[in-house]
Amino acid sequence: MSYTFQSVENSGKLVMSSKICSILDGFKDYDQKFTSAYGRIKALFGKPVYETENLENLFSYCISAVSEDGETVYLEIYCAGSGLAVGGKQNELSRKAARALVDYIWQAEPVDYAHKAYYMDGPVVVDFGIKDGVPYYNESVLELSQKEFKELYDKLY
């Protein structure tokens, strides 16, 4: 079944959303594929509903998936502690639309972008993006005083 996908404002459409599938299942080079996938998502859907500097709650898109039969399903593309994923209702219609959405994402050409995010359990800072069509992902240890750590933590959470 084919679908038409469009980014929409959430406005409560994603009630009781949970993970349906990972966007990166089966890939060995997770960091490079993550960076490439996010560039593809940005190319297809533009700005997310929100985007942060917290690697455990990085972004969210609300996507309407309209089937060729005219049925609409709302999905979420997000990056959280569980990784880059598609969420929605736990039913067969949503699962089919989610699988089609993942295929749709991987067919797109990624756009250039740059982002910085923090993983406070490390603690690390990650600079990632795509420059001139080439993905990059650089992770470095944060060397912060207790005060600096607390300030950054309070900003992210």
Short mmCIF file of C-alpha atoms in Angstrom, two decimals:
data_model
loop_
_atom_site.label_atom_id
_atom_site.label_comp_id
_atom_site.label_asym_id
_atom_site.label_seq_id
_atom_site.Cartn_x
_atom_site.Cartn_y
_atom_site.Cartn_z
CA MET A 1 0.00 0.00 0.00
CA SER A 2 1.30 3.47 -0.79
CA TYR A 3 1.06 6.53 1.43
CA THR A 4 1.37 10.27 1.20
CA PHE A 5 3.36 11.74 4.09
CA GLN A 6 3.21 15.28 5.43
CA SER A 7 4.59 17.01 8.50
CA VAL A 8 1.85 18.54 10.65
CA GLU A 9 1.64 20.29 14.00
CA ASN A 10 1.02 17.75 16.73
CA SER A 11 -2.06 19.41 18.27
CA GLY A 12 -2.85 16.23 20.23
CA LYS A 13 -2.91 13.92 17.21
CA LEU A 14 -0.32 11.60 18.77
CA VAL A 15 -2.26 10.51 21.82
CA MET A 16 -0.71 7.35 23.32
CA SER A 17 2.18 7.16 20.85
CA SER A 18 4.81 4.48 21.44
CA LYS A 19 7.71 3.06 19.45
CA ILE A 20 6.70 1.03 16.41
CA CYS A 21 10.07 0.58 14.73
CA SER A 22 13.63 1.85 14.59
CA ILE A 23 14.74 3.81 11.54
CA LEU A 24 18.28 2.41 11.86
CA ASP A 25 17.70 -1.34 12.31
CA GLY A 26 20.32 -3.43 10.57
CA PHE A 27 22.91 -0.69 10.09
CA LYS A 28 26.44 -1.31 11.35
CA ASP A 29 27.78 2.27 11.33
CA TYR A 30 25.10 3.75 13.59
CA ASP A 31 26.61 7.26 13.98
CA GLN A 32 26.99 7.89 10.24
CA LYS A 33 23.58 6.38 9.44
CA PHE A 34 21.93 8.41 12.20
CA THR A 35 23.43 11.61 10.79
CA SER A 36 22.39 10.69 7.26
CA ALA A 37 18.87 9.69 8.33
CA TYR A 38 18.32 12.99 10.15
CA GLY A 39 19.45 14.88 7.03
CA ARG A 40 16.92 12.91 4.98
CA ILE A 41 14.15 13.61 7.49
CA LYS A 42 14.99 17.32 7.42
CA ALA A 43 14.94 17.26 3.59
CA LEU A 44 11.49 15.68 3.53
CA PHE A 45 9.77 17.41 6.43
CA GLY A 46 11.65 20.62 7.26
CA LYS A 47 11.59 21.86 10.83
CA PRO A 48 10.52 19.48 13.59
CA VAL A 49 7.80 20.18 16.14
CA TYR A 50 10.75 20.69 18.51
CA GLU A 51 14.52 20.23 18.48
CA THR A 52 16.79 20.37 21.53
CA GLU A 53 20.43 19.98 22.53
CA ASN A 54 19.54 16.94 24.68
CA LEU A 55 20.64 13.79 22.85
CA GLU A 56 18.06 11.77 24.84
CA ASN A 57 15.20 13.99 23.61
CA LEU A 58 16.62 15.46 20.41
CA PHE A 59 13.60 16.11 18.18
CA SER A 60 10.06 15.15 17.21
CA TYR A 61 8.04 15.36 14.01
CA CYS A 62 4.32 14.67 13.76
CA ILE A 63 3.58 13.03 10.41
CA SER A 64 0.24 12.36 8.77
CA ALA A 65 0.26 9.25 6.61
CA VAL A 66 -2.65 9.07 4.20
CA SER A 67 -3.13 5.70 2.52
CA GLU A 68 -4.33 5.24 -1.04
CA ASP A 69 -7.66 4.22 0.55
CA GLY A 70 -7.91 7.66 2.18
CA GLU A 71 -7.26 6.51 5.77
CA THR A 72 -5.12 8.87 7.84
CA VAL A 73 -2.69 7.64 10.49
CA TYR A 74 -0.57 9.93 12.65
CA LEU A 75 3.00 8.90 13.31
CA GLU A 76 5.90 10.43 15.17
CA ILE A 77 9.50 10.50 13.98
CA TYR A 78 11.63 11.09 17.04
CA CYS A 79 15.02 10.65 18.59
CA ALA A 80 15.09 9.80 22.28
CA GLY A 81 16.86 7.41 24.61
CA SER A 82 15.68 4.49 22.47
CA GLY A 83 17.31 5.98 19.37
CA LEU A 84 15.92 7.23 16.07
CA ALA A 85 12.45 5.74 15.69
CA VAL A 86 8.90 5.95 14.39
CA GLY A 87 6.12 5.90 16.95
CA GLY A 88 2.36 5.77 16.84
CA LYS A 89 -0.54 3.59 17.90
CA GLN A 90 0.10 -0.11 18.29
CA ASN A 91 -2.13 -1.40 15.52
CA GLU A 92 -1.58 -2.98 12.10
CA LEU A 93 -2.55 0.16 10.17
CA SER A 94 0.06 2.22 12.02
CA ARG A 95 2.74 -0.49 11.66
CA LYS A 96 2.22 -0.64 7.87
CA ALA A 97 2.38 3.14 7.59
CA ALA A 98 5.50 3.26 9.80
CA ARG A 99 7.33 0.71 7.62
CA ALA A 100 6.37 2.70 4.50
CA LEU A 101 7.60 5.90 6.19
CA VAL A 102 11.01 4.35 6.95
CA ASP A 103 11.33 3.30 3.28
CA TYR A 104 10.29 6.81 2.20
CA ILE A 105 12.95 8.39 4.44
CA TRP A 106 15.76 6.22 3.02
CA GLN A 107 14.82 7.15 -0.56
CA ALA A 108 15.34 10.89 0.06
CA GLU A 109 18.54 12.84 -0.52
CA PRO A 110 19.84 14.33 2.75
CA VAL A 111 20.34 18.08 3.21
CA ASP A 112 23.32 19.74 4.84
CA TYR A 113 22.88 20.72 8.48
CA ALA A 114 24.88 21.10 11.69
CA HIS A 115 23.81 20.31 15.25
CA LYS A 116 25.35 20.07 18.70
CA ALA A 117 23.87 17.96 21.47
CA TYR A 118 24.82 16.68 24.89
CA TYR A 119 24.60 13.26 26.51
CA MET A 120 24.90 13.95 30.23
CA ASP A 121 25.44 10.34 31.33
CA GLY A 122 28.84 10.47 29.58
CA PRO A 123 29.09 13.37 29.89
CA VAL A 124 29.83 14.05 26.23
CA VAL A 125 29.12 16.65 23.59
CA VAL A 126 28.33 15.49 20.06
CA ASP A 127 28.78 17.64 16.98
CA PHE A 128 27.08 16.07 13.98
CA GLY A 129 25.58 16.93 10.64
CA ILE A 130 26.21 16.86 6.94
CA LYS A 131 28.57 19.26 5.16
CA ASP A 132 28.76 19.29 1.36
CA GLY A 133 26.87 15.99 1.31
CA VAL A 134 29.28 14.22 3.69
CA PRO A 135 27.99 13.08 7.11
CA TYR A 136 30.11 13.69 10.21
CA TYR A 137 29.72 12.71 13.86
CA ASN A 138 32.25 13.84 16.45
CA GLU A 139 31.94 12.97 20.11
CA SER A 140 34.13 14.43 22.85
CA VAL A 141 34.19 14.23 26.63
CA LEU A 142 32.84 17.25 28.48
CA GLU A 143 35.29 18.62 31.02
CA LEU A 144 33.09 20.77 33.26
CA SER A 145 33.23 22.01 36.81
CA GLN A 146 30.35 20.92 39.06
CA LYS A 147 28.79 24.36 38.64
CA GLU A 148 29.09 24.26 34.83
CA PHE A 149 27.68 20.72 34.76
CA LYS A 150 24.69 21.76 36.87
CA GLU A 151 24.02 24.80 34.67
CA LEU A 152 24.10 22.69 31.50
CA TYR A 153 22.00 19.96 33.10
CA ASP A 154 19.39 22.52 34.21
CA LYS A 155 19.33 23.98 30.69
CA LEU A 156 18.77 20.57 29.06
CA TYR A 157 16.29 19.13 31.55
#
